[in-house]
PDB file of C-alpha atoms in Angstrom:
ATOM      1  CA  UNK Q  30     -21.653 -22.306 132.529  1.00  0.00           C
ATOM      2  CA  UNK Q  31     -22.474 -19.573 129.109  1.00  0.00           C
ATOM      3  CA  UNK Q  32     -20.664 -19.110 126.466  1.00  0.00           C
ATOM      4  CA  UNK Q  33     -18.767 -15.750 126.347  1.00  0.00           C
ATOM      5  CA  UNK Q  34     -20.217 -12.870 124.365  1.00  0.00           C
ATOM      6  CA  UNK Q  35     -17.142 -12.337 122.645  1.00  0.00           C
ATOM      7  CA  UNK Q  36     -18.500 -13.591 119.417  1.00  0.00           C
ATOM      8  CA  UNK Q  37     -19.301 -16.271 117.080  1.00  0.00           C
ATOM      9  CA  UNK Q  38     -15.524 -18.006 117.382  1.00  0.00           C
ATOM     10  CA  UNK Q  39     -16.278 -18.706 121.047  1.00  0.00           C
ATOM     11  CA  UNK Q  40     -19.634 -19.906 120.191  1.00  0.00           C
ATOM     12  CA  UNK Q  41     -18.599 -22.555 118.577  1.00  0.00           C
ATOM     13  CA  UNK Q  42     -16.246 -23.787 121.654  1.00  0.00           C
ATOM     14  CA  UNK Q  43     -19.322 -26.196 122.479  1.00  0.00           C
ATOM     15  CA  UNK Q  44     -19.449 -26.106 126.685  1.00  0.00           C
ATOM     16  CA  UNK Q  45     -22.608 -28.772 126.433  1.00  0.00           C
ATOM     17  CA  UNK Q  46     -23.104 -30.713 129.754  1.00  0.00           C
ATOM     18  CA  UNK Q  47     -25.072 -33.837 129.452  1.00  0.00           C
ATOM     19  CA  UNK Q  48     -24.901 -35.175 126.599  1.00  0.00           C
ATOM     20  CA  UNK Q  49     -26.404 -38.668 125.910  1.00  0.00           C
ATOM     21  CA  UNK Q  50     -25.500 -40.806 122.968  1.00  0.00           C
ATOM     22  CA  UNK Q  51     -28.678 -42.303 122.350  1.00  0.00           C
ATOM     23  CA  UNK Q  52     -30.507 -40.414 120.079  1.00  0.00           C
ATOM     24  CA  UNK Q  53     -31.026 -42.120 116.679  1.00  0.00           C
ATOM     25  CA  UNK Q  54     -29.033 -39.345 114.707  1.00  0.00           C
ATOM     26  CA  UNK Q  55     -26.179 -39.486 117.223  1.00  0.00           C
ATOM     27  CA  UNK Q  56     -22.855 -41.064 114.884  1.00  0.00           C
ATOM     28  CA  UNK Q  57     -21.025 -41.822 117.637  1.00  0.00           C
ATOM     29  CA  UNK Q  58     -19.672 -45.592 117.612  1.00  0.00           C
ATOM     30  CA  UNK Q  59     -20.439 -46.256 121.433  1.00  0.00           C
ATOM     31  CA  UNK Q  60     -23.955 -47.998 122.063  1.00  0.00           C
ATOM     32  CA  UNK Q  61     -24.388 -47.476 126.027  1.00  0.00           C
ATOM     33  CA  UNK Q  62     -27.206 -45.279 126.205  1.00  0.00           C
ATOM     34  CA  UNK Q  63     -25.638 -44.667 129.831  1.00  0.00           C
ATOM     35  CA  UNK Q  64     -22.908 -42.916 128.736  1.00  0.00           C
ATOM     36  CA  UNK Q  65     -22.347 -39.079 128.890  1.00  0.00           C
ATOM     37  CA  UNK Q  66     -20.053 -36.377 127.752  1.00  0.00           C
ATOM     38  CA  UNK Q  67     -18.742 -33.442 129.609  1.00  0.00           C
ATOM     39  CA  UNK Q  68     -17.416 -30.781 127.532  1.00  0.00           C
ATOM     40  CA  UNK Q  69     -16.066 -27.353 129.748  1.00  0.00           C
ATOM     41  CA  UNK Q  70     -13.803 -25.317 127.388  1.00  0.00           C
ATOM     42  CA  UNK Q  71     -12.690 -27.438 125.194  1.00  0.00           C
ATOM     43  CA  UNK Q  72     -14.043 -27.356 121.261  1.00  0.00           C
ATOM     44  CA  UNK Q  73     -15.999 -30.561 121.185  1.00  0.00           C
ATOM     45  CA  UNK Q  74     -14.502 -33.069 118.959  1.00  0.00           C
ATOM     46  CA  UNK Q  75     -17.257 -36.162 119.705  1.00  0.00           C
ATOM     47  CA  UNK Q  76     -19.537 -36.226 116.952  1.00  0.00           C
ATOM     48  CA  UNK Q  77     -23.042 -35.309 117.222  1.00  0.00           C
ATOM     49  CA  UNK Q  78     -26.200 -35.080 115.904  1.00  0.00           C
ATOM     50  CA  UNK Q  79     -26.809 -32.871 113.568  1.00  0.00           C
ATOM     51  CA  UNK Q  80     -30.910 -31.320 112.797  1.00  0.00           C
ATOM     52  CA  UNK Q  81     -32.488 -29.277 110.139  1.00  0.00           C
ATOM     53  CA  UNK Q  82     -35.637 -28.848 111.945  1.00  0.00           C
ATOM     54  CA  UNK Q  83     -36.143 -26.750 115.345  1.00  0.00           C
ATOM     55  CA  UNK Q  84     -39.027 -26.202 117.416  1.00  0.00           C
ATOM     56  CA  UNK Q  85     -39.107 -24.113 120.244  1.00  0.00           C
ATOM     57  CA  UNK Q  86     -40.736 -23.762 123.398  1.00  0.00           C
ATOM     58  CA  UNK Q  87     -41.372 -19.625 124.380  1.00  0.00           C
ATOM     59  CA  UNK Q  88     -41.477 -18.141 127.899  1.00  0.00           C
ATOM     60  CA  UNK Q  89     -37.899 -19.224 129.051  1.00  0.00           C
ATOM     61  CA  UNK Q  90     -36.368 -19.908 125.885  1.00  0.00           C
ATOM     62  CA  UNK Q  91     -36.466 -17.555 123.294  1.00  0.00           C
ATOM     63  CA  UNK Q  92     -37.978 -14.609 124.990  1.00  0.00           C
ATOM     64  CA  UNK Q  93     -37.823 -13.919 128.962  1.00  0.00           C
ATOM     65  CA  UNK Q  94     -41.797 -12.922 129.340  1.00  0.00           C
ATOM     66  CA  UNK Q  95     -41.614 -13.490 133.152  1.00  0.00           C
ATOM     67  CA  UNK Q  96     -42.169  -9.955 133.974  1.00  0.00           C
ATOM     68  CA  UNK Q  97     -45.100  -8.996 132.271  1.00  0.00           C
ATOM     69  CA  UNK Q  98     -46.606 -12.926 133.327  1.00  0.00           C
ATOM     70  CA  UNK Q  99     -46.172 -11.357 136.887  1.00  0.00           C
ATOM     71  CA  UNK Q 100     -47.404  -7.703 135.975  1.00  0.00           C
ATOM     72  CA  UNK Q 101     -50.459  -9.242 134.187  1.00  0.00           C
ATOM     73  CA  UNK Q 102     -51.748 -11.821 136.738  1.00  0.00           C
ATOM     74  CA  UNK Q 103     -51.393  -9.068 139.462  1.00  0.00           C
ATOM     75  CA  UNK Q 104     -53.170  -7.068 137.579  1.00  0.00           C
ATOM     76  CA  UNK Q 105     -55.936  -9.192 137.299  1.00  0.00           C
ATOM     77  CA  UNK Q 106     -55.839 -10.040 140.767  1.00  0.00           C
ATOM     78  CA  UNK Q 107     -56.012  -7.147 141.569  1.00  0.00           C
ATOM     79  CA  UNK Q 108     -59.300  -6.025 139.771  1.00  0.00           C
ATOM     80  CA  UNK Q 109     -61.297  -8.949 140.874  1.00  0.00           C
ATOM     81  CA  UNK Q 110     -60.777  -8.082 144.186  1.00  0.00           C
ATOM     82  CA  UNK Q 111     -58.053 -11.119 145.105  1.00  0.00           C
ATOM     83  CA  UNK Q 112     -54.114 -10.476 146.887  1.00  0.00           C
ATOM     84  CA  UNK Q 113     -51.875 -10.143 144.674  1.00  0.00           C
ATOM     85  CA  UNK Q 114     -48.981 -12.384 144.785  1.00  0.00           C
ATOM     86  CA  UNK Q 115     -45.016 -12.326 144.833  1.00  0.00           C
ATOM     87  CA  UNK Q 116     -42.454 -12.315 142.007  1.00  0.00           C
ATOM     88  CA  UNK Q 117     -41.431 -15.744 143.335  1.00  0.00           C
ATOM     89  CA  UNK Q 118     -44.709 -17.363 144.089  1.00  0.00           C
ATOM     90  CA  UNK Q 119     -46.030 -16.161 140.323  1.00  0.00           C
ATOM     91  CA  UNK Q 120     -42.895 -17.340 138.754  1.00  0.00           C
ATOM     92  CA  UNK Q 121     -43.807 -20.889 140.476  1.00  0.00           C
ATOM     93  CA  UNK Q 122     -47.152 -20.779 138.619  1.00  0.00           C
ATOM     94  CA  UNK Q 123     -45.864 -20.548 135.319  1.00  0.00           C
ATOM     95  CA  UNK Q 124     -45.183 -23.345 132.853  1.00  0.00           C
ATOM     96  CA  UNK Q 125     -48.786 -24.919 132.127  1.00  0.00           C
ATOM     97  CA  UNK Q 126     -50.750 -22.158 130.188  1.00  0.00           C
ATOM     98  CA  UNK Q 127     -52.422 -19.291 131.295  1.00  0.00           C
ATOM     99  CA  UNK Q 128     -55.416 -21.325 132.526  1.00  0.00           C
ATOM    100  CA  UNK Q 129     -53.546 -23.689 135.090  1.00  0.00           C
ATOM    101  CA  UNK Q 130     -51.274 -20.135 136.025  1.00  0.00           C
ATOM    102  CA  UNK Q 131     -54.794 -18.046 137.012  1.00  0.00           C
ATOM    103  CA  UNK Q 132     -56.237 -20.796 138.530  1.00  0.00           C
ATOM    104  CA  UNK Q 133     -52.735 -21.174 140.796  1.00  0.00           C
ATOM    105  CA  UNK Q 134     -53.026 -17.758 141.388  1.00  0.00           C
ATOM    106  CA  UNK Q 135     -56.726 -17.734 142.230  1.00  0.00           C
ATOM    107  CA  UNK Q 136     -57.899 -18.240 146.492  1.00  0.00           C
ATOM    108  CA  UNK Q 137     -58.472 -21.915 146.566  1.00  0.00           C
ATOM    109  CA  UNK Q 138     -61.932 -22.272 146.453  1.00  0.00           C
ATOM    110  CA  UNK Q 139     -62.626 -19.189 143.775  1.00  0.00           C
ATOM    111  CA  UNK Q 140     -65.482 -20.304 142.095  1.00  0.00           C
ATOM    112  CA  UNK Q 141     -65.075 -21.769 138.793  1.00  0.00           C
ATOM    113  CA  UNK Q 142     -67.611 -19.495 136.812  1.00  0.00           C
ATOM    114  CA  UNK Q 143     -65.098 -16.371 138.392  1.00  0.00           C
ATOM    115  CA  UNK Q 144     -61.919 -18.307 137.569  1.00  0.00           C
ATOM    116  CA  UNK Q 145     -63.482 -18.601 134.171  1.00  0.00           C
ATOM    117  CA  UNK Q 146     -64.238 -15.177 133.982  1.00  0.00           C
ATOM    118  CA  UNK Q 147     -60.425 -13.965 135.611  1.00  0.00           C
ATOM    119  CA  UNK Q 148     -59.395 -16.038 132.774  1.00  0.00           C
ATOM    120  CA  UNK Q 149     -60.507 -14.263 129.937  1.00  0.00           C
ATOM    121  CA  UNK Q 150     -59.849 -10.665 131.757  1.00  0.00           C
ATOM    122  CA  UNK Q 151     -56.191 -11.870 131.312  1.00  0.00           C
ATOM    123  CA  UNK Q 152     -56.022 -12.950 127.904  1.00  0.00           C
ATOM    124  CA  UNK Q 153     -57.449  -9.550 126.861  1.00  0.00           C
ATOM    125  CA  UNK Q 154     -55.818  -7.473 128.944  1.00  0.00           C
ATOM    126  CA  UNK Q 155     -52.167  -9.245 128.360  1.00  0.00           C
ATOM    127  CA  UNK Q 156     -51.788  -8.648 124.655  1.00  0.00           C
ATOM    128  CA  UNK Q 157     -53.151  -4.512 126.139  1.00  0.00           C
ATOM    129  CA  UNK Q 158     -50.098  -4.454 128.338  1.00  0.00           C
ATOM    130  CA  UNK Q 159     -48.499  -7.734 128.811  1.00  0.00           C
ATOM    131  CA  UNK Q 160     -45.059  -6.682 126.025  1.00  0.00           C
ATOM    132  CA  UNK Q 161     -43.832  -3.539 127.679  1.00  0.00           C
ATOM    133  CA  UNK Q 162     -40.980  -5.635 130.292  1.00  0.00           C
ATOM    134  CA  UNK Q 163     -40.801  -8.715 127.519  1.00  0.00           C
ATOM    135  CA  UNK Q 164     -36.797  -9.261 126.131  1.00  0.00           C
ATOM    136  CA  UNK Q 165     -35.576 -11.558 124.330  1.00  0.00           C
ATOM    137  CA  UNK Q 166     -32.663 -13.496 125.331  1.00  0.00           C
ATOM    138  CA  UNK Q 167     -29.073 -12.301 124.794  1.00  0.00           C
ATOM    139  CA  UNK Q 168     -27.843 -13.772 120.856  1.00  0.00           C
ATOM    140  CA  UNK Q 169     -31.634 -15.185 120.248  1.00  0.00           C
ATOM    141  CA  UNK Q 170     -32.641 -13.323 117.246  1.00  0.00           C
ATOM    142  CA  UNK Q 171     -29.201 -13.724 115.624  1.00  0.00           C
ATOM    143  CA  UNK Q 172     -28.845 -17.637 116.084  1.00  0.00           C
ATOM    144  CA  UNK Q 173     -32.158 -17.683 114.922  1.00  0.00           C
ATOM    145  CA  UNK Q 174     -31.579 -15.741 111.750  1.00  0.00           C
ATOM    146  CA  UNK Q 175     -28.317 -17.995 111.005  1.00  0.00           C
ATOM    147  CA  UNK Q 176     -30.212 -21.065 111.415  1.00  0.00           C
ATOM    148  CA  UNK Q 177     -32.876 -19.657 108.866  1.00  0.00           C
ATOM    149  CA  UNK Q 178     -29.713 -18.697 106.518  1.00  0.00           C
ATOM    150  CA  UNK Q 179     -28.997 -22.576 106.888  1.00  0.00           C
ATOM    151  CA  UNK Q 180     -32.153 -23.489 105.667  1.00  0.00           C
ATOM    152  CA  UNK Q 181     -33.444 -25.232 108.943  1.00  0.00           C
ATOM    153  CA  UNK Q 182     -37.075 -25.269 109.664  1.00  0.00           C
ATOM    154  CA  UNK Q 183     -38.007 -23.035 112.479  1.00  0.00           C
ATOM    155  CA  UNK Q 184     -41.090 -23.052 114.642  1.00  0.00           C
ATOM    156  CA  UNK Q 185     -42.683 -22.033 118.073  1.00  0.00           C
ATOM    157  CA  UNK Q 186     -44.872 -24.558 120.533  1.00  0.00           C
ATOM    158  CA  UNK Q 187     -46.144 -23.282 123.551  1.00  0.00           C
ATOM    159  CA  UNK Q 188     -48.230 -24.072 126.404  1.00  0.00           C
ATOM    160  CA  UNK Q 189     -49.526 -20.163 126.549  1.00  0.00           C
ATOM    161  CA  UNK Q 190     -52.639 -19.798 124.563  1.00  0.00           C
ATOM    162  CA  UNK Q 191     -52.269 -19.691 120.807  1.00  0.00           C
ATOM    163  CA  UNK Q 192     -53.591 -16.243 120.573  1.00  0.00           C
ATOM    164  CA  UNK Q 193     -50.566 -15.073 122.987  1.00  0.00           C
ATOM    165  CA  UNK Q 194     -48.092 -16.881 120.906  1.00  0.00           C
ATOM    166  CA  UNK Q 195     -49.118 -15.469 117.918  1.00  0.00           C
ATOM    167  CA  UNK Q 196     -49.278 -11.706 119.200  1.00  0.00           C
ATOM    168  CA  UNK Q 197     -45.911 -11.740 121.516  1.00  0.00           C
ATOM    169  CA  UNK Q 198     -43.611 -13.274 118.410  1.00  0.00           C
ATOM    170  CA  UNK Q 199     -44.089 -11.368 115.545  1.00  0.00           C
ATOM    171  CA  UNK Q 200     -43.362  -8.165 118.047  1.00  0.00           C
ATOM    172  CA  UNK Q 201     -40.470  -9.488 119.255  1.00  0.00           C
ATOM    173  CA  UNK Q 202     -38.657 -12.154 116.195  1.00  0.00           C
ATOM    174  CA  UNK Q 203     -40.700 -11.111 113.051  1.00  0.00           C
ATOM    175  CA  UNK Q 204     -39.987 -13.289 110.197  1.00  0.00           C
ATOM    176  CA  UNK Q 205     -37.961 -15.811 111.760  1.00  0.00           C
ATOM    177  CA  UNK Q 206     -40.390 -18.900 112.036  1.00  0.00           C
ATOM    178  CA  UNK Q 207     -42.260 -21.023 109.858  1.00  0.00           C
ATOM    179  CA  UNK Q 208     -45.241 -21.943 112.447  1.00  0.00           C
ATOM    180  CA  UNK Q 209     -46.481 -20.364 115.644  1.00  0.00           C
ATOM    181  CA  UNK Q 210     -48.784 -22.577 118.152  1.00  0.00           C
ATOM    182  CA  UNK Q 211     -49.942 -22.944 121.671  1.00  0.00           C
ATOM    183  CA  UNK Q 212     -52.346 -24.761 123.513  1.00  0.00           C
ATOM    184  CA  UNK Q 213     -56.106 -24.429 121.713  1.00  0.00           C
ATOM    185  CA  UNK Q 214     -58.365 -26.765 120.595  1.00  0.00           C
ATOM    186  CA  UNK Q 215     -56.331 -29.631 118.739  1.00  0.00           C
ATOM    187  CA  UNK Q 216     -53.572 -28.911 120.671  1.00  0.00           C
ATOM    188  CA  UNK Q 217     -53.223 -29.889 124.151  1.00  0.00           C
ATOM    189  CA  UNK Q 218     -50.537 -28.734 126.334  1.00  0.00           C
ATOM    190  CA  UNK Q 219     -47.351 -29.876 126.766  1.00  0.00           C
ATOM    191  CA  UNK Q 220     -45.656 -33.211 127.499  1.00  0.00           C
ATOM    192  CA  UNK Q 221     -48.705 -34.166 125.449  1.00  0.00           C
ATOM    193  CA  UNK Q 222     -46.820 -34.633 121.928  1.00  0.00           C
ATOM    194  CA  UNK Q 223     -49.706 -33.938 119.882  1.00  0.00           C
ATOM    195  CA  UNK Q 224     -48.891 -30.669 119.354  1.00  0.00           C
ATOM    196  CA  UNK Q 225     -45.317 -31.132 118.628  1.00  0.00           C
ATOM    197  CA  UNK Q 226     -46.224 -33.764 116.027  1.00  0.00           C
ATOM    198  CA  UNK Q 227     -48.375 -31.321 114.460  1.00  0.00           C
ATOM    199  CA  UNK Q 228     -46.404 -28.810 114.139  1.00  0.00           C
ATOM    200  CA  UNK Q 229     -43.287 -31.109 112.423  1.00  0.00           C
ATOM    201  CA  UNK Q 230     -46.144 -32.560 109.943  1.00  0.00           C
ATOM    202  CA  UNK Q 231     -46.911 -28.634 109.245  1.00  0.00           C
ATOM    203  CA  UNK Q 232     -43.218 -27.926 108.178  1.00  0.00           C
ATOM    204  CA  UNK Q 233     -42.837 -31.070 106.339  1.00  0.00           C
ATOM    205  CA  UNK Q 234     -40.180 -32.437 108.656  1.00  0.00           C
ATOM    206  CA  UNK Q 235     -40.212 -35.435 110.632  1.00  0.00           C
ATOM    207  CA  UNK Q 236     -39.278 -36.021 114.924  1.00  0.00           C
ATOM    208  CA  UNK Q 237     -36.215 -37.780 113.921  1.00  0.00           C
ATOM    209  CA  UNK Q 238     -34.783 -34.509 111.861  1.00  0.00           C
ATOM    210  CA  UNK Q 239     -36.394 -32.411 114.544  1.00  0.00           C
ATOM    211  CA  UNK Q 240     -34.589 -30.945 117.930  1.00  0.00           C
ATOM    212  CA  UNK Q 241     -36.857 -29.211 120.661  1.00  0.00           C
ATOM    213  CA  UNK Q 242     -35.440 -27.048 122.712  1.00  0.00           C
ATOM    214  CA  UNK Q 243     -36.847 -25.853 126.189  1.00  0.00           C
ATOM    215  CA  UNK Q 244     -36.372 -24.904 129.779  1.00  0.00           C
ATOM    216  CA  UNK Q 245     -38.701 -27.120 131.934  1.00  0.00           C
ATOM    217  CA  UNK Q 246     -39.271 -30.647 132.557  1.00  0.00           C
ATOM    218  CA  UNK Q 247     -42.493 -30.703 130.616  1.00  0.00           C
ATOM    219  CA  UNK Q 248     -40.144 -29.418 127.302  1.00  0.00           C
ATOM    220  CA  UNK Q 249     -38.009 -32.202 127.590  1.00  0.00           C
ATOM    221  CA  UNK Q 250     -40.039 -34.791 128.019  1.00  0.00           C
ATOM    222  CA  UNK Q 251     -42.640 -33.587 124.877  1.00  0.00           C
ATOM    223  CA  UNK Q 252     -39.477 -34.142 122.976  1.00  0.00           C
ATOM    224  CA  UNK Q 253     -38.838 -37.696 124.297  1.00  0.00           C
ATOM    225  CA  UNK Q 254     -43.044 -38.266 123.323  1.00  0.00           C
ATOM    226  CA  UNK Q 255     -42.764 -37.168 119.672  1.00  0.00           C
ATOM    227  CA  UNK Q 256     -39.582 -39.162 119.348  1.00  0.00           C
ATOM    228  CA  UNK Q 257     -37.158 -35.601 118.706  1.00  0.00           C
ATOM    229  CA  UNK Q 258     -33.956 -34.863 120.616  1.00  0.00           C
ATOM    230  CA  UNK Q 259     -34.510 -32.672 123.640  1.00  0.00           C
ATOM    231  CA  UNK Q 260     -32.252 -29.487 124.105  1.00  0.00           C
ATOM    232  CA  UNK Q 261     -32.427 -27.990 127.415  1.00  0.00           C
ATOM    233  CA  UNK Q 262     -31.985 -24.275 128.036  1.00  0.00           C
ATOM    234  CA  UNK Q 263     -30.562 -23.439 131.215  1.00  0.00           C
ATOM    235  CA  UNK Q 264     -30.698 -20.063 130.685  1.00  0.00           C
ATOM    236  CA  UNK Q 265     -34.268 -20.023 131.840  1.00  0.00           C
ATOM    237  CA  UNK Q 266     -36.788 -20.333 134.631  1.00  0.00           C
ATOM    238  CA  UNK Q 267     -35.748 -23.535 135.851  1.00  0.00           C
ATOM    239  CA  UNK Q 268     -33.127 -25.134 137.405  1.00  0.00           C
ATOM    240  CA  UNK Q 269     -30.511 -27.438 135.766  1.00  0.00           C
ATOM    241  CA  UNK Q 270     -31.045 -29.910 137.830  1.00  0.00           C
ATOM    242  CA  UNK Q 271     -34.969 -30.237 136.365  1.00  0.00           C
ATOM    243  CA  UNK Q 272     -33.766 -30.863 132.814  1.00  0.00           C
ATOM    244  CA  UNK Q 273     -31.215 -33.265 133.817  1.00  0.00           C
ATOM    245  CA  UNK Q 274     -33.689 -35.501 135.381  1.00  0.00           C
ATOM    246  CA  UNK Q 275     -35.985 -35.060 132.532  1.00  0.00           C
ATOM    247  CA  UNK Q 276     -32.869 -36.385 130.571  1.00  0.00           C
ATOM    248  CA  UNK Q 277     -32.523 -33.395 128.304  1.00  0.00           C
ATOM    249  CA  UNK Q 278     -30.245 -34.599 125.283  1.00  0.00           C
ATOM    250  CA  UNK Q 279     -27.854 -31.901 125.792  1.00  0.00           C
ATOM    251  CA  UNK Q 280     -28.241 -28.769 128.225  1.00  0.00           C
ATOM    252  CA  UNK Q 281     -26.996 -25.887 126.669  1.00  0.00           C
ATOM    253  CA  UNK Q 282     -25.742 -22.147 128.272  1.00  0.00           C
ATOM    254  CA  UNK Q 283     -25.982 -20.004 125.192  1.00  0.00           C
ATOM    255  CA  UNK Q 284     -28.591 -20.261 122.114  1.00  0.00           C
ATOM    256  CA  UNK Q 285     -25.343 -20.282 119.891  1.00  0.00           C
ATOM    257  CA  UNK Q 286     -24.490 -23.140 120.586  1.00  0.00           C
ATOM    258  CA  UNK Q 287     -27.918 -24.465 118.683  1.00  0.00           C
ATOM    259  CA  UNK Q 288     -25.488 -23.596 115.724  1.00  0.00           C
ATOM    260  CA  UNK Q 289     -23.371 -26.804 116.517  1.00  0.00           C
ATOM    261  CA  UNK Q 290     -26.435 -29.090 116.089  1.00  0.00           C
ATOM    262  CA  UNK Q 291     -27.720 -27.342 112.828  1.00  0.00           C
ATOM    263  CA  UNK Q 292     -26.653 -28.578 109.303  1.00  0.00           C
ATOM    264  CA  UNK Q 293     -23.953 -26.205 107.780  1.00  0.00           C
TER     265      UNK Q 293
END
């Protein structure tokens, strides 16, 4: 279920499924961890934890880069001689970096000097064309800009390649965050929470002020590893019922709703 784009008043009616009162900032009095709260319409009234730090994962959750992904890897395909693939059988390839989604892509058995070399075709030739389908997601850039206005800490970790991350943001949310990184060396992709630590060290923050918010499994679980809450996005490439069993903090249906975990 989304929040209605009417506007910021029914923002704040909080429709959050899943949400687990075990996270250290959590001031509710009940202690089973087991326990969960299901909010529909209603204005939520349970308390809940409140951050001033928020890192976010990227293809998924702030911007919806699936289209290009697919245009890109096609395209590469396509001039080393290889099929090409389908929208749906790309879209299952995405998640762990742009190495582990070209060698998906990749004929089993494609030898690993031209997998190597496929590689770095696509990393040039995506920041060439790889922005011309990329959107961000409906109320992104204004949540975002709020949460700035509130003085939280904003920052971007990704498993695409740092390079990527650092071209496709500023075209698309200029100004907005603090720190930009993806997997390079020192930073290992995700649920490894090396990165994630990193990156709450670089704002001056620590995990237990910090929420991460994501669409996948791997997101969720990175959070649980660096000790922040986990905020799932459903609004992305995977289903519900993946950040649910990853035991996503909260799953949210609109980035507005970020506003009702931010400090005021």
């Amino acid at each position: 279920m989304r929040v209605s784009p009417s506007g910021k008043a029914r923002a704040s009616q909080a429709r959050i499924r899943g949400f687990e009162s075990r996270h250290p900032l959590h001031r509710s009095s009940t202690t089973a961890q087991s326990r969960r709260f299901h909010f529909q319409e209603a204005t939520m009234t349970e308390s809940h934890p409140v951050f001033d730090t928020f890192i976010f994962d990227l293809d998924g959750t702030i911007l919806d880069t699936m289209p290009d992904l697919i245009h890109v890897t096609n395209e590469t395909l396509a001039h080393f001689g290889y099929p090409t693939h389908t929208d749906a059988a790309i879209h299952s390839f995405v998640g762990d970096g742009a190495q582990r989604l070209i060698y998906r892509a990749l004929p089993e058995g494609t030898p690993d000097a031209v997998c190597a070399e496929a590689l770095e075709y696509w990393k040039a030739l995506y920041p060439k064309t790889g922005h011309a389908r990329t959107r961000h997601y409906a109320h992104m850039p204004e949540t975002l800009a709020e949460l700035k206005a509130r003085g939280c800490k904003l920052a971007v970790l990704s498993n695409k390649y740092e390079g990527g991350v650092k071209d496709v943001i500023p075209r698309f949310l200029p100004d907005l965050f603090e720190m930009l990184h993806g997997e390079c060396e020192g930073i290992p992709r995700k649920p490894d929470p090396t990165g994630l630590l990193r990156t709450i060290r670089e704002l001056g923050s620590a995990p237990e002020r910090t929420a991460y918010v994501g669409d996948s499994a791997g997101d969720m679980r990175v959070a649980h590893n660096a000790g922040t809450y986990a905020i799932g996005a459903d609004w992305g490439y995977n289903p519900v019922s993946t950040l649910q069993e990853a035991q996503a903090g909260v799953i949210i249906s609109d980035p507005t709703q970020l506003l009702e975990f931010a400090r005021a």
